[in-house]
PDB file of C-alpha atoms in Angstrom:
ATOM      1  CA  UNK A   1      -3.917   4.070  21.825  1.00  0.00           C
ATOM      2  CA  UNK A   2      -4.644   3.299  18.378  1.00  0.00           C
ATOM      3  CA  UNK A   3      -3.548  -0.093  17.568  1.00  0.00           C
ATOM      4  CA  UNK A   4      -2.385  -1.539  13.746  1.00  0.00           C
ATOM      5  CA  UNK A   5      -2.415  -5.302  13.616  1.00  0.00           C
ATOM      6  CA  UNK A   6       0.023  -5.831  10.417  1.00  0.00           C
ATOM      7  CA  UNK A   7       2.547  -7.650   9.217  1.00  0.00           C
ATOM      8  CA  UNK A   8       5.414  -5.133   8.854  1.00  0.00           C
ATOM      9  CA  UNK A   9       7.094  -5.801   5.444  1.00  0.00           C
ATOM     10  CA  UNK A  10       3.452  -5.959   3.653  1.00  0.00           C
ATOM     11  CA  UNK A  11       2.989  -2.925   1.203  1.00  0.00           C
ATOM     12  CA  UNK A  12      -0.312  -2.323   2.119  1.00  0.00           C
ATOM     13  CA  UNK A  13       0.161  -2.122   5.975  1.00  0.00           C
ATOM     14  CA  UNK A  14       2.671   0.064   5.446  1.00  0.00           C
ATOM     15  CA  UNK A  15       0.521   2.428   3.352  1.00  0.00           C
ATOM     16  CA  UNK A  16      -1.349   2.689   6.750  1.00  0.00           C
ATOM     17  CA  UNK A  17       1.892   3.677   8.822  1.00  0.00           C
ATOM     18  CA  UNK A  18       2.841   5.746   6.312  1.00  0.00           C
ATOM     19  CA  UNK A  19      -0.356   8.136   6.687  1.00  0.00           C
ATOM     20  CA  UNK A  20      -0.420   7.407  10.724  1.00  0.00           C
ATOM     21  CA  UNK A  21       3.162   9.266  10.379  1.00  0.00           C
ATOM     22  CA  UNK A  22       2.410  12.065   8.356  1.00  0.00           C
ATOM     23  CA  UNK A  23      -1.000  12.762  10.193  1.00  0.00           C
ATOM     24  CA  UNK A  24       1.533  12.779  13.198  1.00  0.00           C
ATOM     25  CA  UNK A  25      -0.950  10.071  14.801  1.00  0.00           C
ATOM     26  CA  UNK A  26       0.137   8.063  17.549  1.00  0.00           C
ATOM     27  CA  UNK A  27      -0.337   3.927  17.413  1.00  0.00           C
ATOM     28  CA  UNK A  28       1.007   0.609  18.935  1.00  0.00           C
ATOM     29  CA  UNK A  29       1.492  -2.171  16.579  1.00  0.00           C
ATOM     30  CA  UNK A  30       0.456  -5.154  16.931  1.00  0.00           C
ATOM     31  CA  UNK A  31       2.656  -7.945  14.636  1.00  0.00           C
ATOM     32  CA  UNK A  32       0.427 -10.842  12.509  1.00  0.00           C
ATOM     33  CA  UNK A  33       1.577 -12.897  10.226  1.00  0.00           C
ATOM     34  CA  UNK A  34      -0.173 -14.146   7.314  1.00  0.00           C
ATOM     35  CA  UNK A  35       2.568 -16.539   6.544  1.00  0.00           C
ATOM     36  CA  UNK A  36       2.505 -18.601   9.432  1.00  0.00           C
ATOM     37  CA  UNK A  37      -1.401 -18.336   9.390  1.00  0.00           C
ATOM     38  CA  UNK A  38      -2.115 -16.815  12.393  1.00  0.00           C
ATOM     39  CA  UNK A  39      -4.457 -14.119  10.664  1.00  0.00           C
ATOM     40  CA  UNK A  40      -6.516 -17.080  10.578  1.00  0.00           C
ATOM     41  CA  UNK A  41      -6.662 -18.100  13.832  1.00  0.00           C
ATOM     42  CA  UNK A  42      -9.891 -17.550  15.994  1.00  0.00           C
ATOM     43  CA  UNK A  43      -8.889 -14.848  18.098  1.00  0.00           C
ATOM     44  CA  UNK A  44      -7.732 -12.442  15.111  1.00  0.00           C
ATOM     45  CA  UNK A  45     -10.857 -13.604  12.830  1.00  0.00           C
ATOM     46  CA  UNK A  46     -12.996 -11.943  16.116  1.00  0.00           C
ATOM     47  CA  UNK A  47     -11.237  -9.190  15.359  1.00  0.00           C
ATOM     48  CA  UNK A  48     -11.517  -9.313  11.642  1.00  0.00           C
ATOM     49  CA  UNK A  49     -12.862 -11.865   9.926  1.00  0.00           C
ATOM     50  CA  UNK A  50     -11.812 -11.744   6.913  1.00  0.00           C
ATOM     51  CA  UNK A  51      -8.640 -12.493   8.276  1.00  0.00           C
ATOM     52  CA  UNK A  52      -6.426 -10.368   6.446  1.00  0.00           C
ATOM     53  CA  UNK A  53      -3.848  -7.129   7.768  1.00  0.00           C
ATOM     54  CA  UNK A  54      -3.722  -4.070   7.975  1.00  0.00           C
ATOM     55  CA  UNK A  55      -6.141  -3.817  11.012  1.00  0.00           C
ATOM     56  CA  UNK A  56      -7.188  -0.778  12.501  1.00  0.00           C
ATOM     57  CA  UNK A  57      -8.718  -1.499  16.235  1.00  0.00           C
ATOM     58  CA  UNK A  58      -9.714   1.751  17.776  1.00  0.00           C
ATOM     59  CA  UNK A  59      -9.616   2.802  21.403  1.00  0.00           C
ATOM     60  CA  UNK A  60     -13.582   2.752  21.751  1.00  0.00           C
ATOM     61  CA  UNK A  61     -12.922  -1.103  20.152  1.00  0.00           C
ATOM     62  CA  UNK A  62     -14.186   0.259  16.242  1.00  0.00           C
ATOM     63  CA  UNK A  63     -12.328  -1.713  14.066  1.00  0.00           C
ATOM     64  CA  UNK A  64     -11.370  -0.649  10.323  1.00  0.00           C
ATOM     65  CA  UNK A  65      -9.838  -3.078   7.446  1.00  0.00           C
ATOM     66  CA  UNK A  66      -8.667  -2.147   4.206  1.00  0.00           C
ATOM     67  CA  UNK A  67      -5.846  -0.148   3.570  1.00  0.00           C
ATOM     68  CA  UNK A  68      -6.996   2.352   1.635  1.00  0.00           C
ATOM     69  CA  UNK A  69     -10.316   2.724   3.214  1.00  0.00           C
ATOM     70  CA  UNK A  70      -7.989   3.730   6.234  1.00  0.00           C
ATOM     71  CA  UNK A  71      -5.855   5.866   4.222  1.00  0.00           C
ATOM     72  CA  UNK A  72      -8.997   7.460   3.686  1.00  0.00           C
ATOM     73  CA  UNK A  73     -10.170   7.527   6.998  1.00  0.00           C
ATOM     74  CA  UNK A  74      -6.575   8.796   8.277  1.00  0.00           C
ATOM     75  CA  UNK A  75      -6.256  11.547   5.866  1.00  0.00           C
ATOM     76  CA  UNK A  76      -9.274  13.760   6.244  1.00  0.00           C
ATOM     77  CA  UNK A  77      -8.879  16.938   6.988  1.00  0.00           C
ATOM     78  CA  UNK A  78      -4.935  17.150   5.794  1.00  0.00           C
ATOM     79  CA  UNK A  79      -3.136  17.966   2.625  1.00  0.00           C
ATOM     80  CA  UNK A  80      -3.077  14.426   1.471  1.00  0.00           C
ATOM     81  CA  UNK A  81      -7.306  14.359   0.929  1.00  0.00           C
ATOM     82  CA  UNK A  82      -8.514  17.870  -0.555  1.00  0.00           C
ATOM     83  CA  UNK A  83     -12.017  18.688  -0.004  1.00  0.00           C
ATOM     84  CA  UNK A  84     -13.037  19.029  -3.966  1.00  0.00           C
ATOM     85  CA  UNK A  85     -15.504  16.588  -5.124  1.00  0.00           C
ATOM     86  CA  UNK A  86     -14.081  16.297  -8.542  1.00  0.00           C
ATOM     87  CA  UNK A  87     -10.667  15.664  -6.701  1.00  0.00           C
ATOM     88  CA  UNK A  88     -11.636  13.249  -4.125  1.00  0.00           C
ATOM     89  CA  UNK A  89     -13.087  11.060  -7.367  1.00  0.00           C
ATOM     90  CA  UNK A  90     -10.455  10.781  -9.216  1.00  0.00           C
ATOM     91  CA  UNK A  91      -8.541   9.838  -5.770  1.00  0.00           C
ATOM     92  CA  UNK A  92     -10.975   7.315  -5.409  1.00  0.00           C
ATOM     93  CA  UNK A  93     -10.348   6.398  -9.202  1.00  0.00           C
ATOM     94  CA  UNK A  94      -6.328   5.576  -8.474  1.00  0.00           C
ATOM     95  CA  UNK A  95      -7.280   3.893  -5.391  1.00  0.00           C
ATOM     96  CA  UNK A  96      -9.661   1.045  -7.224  1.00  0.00           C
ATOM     97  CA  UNK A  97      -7.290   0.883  -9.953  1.00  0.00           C
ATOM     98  CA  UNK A  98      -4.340   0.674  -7.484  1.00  0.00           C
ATOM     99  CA  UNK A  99      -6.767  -2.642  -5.899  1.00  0.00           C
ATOM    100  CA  UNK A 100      -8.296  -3.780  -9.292  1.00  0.00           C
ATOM    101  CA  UNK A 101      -4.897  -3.823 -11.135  1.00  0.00           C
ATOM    102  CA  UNK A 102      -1.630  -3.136  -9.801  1.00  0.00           C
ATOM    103  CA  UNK A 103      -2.114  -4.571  -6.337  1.00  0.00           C
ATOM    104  CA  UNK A 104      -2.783  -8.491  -7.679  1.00  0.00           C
ATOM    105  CA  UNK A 105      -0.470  -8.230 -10.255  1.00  0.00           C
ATOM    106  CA  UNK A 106       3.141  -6.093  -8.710  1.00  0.00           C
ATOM    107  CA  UNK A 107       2.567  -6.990  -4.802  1.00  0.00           C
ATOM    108  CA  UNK A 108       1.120 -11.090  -5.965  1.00  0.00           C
ATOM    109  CA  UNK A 109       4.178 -11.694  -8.138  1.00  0.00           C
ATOM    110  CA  UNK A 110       6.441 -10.373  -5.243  1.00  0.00           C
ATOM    111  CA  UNK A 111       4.766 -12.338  -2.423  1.00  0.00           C
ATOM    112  CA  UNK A 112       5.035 -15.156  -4.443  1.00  0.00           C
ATOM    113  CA  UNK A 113       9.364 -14.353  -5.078  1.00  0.00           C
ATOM    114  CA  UNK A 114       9.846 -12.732  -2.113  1.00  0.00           C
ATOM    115  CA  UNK A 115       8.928 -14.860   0.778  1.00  0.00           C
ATOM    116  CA  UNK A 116      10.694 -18.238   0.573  1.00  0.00           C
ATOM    117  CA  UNK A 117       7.703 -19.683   1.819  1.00  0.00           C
ATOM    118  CA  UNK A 118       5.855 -19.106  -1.594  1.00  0.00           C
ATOM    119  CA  UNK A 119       8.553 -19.466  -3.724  1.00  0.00           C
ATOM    120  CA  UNK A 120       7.949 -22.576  -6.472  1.00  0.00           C
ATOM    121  CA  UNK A 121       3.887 -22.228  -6.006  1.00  0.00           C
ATOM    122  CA  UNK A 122       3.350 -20.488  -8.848  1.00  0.00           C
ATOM    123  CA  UNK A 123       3.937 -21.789 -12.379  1.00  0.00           C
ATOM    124  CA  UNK A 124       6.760 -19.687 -14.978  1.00  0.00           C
ATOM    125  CA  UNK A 125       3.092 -19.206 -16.983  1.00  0.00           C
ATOM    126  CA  UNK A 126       1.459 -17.535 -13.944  1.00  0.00           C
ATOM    127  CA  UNK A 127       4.786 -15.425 -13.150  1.00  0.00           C
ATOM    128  CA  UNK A 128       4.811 -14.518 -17.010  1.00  0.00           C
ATOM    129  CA  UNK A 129       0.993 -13.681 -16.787  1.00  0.00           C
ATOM    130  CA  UNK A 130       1.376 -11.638 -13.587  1.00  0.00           C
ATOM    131  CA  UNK A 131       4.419  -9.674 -15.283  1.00  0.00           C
ATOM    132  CA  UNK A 132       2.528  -8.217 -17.980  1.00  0.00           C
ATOM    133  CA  UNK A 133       0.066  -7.715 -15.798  1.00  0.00           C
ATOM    134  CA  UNK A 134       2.067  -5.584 -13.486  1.00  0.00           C
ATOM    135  CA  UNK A 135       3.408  -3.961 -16.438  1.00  0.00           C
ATOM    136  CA  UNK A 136       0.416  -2.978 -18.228  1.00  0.00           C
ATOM    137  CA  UNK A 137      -0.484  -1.397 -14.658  1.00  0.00           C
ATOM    138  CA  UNK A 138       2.844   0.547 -14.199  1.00  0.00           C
ATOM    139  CA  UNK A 139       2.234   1.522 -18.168  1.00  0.00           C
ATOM    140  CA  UNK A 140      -0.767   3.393 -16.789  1.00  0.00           C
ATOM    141  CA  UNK A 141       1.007   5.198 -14.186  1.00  0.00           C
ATOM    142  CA  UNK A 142       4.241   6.136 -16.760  1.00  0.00           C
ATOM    143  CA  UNK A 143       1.599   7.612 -18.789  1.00  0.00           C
ATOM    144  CA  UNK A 144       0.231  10.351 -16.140  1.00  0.00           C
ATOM    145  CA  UNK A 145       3.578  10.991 -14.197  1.00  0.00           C
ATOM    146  CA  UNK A 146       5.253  11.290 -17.777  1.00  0.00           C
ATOM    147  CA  UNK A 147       2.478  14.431 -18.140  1.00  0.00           C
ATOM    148  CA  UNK A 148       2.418  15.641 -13.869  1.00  0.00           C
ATOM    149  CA  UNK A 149       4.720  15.257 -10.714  1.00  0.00           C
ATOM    150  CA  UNK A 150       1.512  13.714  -9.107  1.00  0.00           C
ATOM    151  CA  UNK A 151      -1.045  11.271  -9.724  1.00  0.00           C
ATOM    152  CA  UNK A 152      -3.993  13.532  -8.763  1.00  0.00           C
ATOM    153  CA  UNK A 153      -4.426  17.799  -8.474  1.00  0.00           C
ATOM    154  CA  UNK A 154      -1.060  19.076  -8.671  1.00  0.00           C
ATOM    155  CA  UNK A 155       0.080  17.558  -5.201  1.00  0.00           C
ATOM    156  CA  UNK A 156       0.987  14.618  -3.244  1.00  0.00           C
ATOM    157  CA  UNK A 157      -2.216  12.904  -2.365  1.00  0.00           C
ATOM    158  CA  UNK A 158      -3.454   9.552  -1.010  1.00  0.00           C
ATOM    159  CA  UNK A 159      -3.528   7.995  -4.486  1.00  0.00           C
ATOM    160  CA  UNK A 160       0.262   8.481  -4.339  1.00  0.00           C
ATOM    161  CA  UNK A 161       1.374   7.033  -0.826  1.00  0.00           C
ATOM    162  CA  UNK A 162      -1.196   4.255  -1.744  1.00  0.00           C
ATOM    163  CA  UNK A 163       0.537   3.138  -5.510  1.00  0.00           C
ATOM    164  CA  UNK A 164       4.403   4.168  -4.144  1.00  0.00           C
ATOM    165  CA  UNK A 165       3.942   0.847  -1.092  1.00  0.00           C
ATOM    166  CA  UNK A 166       3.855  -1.877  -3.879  1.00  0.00           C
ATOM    167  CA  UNK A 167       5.665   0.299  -6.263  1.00  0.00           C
ATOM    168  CA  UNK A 168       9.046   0.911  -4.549  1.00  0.00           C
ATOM    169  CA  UNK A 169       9.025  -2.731  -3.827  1.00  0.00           C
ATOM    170  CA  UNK A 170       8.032  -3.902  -7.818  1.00  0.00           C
ATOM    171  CA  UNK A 171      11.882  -4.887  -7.902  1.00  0.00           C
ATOM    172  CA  UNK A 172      11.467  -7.581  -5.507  1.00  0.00           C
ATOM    173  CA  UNK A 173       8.860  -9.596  -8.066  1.00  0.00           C
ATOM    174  CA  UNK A 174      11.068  -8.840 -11.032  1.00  0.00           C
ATOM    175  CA  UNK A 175       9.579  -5.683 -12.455  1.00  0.00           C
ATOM    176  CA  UNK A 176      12.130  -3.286 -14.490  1.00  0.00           C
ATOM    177  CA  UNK A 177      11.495   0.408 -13.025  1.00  0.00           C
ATOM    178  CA  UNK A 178      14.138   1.561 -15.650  1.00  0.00           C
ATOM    179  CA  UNK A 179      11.489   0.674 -18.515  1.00  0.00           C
ATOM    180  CA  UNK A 180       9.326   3.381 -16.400  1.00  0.00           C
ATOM    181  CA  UNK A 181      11.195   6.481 -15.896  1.00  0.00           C
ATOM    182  CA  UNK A 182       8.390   8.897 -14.700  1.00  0.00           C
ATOM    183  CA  UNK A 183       7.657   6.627 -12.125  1.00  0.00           C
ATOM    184  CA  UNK A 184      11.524   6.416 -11.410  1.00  0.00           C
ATOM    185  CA  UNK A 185      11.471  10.222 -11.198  1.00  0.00           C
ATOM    186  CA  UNK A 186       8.358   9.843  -8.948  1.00  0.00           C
ATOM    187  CA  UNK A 187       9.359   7.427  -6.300  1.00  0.00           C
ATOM    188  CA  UNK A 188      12.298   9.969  -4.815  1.00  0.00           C
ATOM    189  CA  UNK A 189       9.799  12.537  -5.187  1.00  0.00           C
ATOM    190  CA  UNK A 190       6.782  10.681  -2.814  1.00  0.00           C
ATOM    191  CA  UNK A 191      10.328   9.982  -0.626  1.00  0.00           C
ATOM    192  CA  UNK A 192      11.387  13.378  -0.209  1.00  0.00           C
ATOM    193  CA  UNK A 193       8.238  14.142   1.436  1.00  0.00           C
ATOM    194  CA  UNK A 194       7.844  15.888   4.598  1.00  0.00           C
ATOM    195  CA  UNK A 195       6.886  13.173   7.477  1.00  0.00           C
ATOM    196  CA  UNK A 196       7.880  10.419   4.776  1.00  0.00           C
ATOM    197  CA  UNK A 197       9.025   7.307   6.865  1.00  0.00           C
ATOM    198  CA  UNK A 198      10.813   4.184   5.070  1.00  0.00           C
ATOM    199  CA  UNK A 199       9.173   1.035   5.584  1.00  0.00           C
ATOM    200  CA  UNK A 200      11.383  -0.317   8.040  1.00  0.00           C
ATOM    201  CA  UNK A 201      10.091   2.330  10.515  1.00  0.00           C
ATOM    202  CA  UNK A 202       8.320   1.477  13.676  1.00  0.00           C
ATOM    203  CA  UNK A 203       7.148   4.256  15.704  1.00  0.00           C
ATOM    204  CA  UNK A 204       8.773   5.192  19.053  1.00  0.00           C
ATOM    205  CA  UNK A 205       7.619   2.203  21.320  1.00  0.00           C
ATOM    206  CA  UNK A 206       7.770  -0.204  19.023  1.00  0.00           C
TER     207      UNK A 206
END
């Protein structure tokens, strides 16, 4: 069986279980922490060495990192990664900016207010940087779900499970959803789903 190697309340391995459901794939997890650094530790950099979760490990021993090159991977052939060209760029597009710009600005400043192990390592400057940071990113997003229900073609794609992980979490590092209220309309909508699973959900086994 498929197994994940992820740290369960991280936004970006739960992007991955959040495909693995709707694709209706089965997988084992496998729990790392990056916290108490055992994603550095010499038997998980074998496995990865870049030392970071979500980690794919197929049953043929492949291994996949990255969690939206495994949304990718996870989606073809569903409703969640159209065929079109032009479609699958601008995907792609959301995915990079979701990496580039909201990722080390929305899921940095709540790592680092979250977990009580990072609180007070970051200086009020850095915390102010990273909040206009985030918010310039979730600016971008108001701005396209203020015009569509979805990011990309008409329908619930990848780009949208990918940007709702850190997103439904932005609270948790300080951000103001009410100052966005497209993407407060949004987030209910990627929720309501079919297939959707919360992030607290493990699958059966688990």
């Amino acid at each position: 069986m498929l197994a994940l190697y992820q740290q369960h309340d991280s936004g970006n391995c739960y992007k991955v279980r959040l495909i693995l459901a709707h694709m209706d794939v089965p997988f084992r997890i496998v729990e790392i922490n990056a916290l108490d650094g055992s994603t550095r530790a010499p038997e998980f950099l074998a496995l990865n060495p870049g030392g970071k979760v979500p980690l794919a490990v197929f049953d043929d021993g492949r291994r996949l990192a990255e969690s939206n090159a495994l949304l990718l991977y996870f989606a073809r052939g569903g409703k969640f990664l159209p065929d079109d060209p032009w479609t699958q760029a601008q995907i792609h597009s959301w995915l990079f900016f979701e990496q580039y710009a909201h990722e080390p600005a929305v899921a940095v400043r709540r790592s680092l207010l979250f977990y009580p192990e990072r609180r007070g390592l970051a200086s009020e400057r850095r915390l102010a940087q990273l909040l206009q940071q985030g918010n310039a990113a979730l600016a971008v997003m108001e701005q396209r779900l203020a015009q569509a229900d979805w990011l990309v073609a008409g329908a619930a794609t990848v780009a949208d499970l990918s940007l709702y992980a850190y997103t439904h979490l932005a609270a948790d590092g300080g951000f103001d959803l009410q100052r966005f209220p497209a993407i407060s309309a949004w987030l209910p909508r990627v929720a309501a789903l079919p297939g959707h699973v919360d992030i607290n959900w493990r699958p059966p086994g688990n």
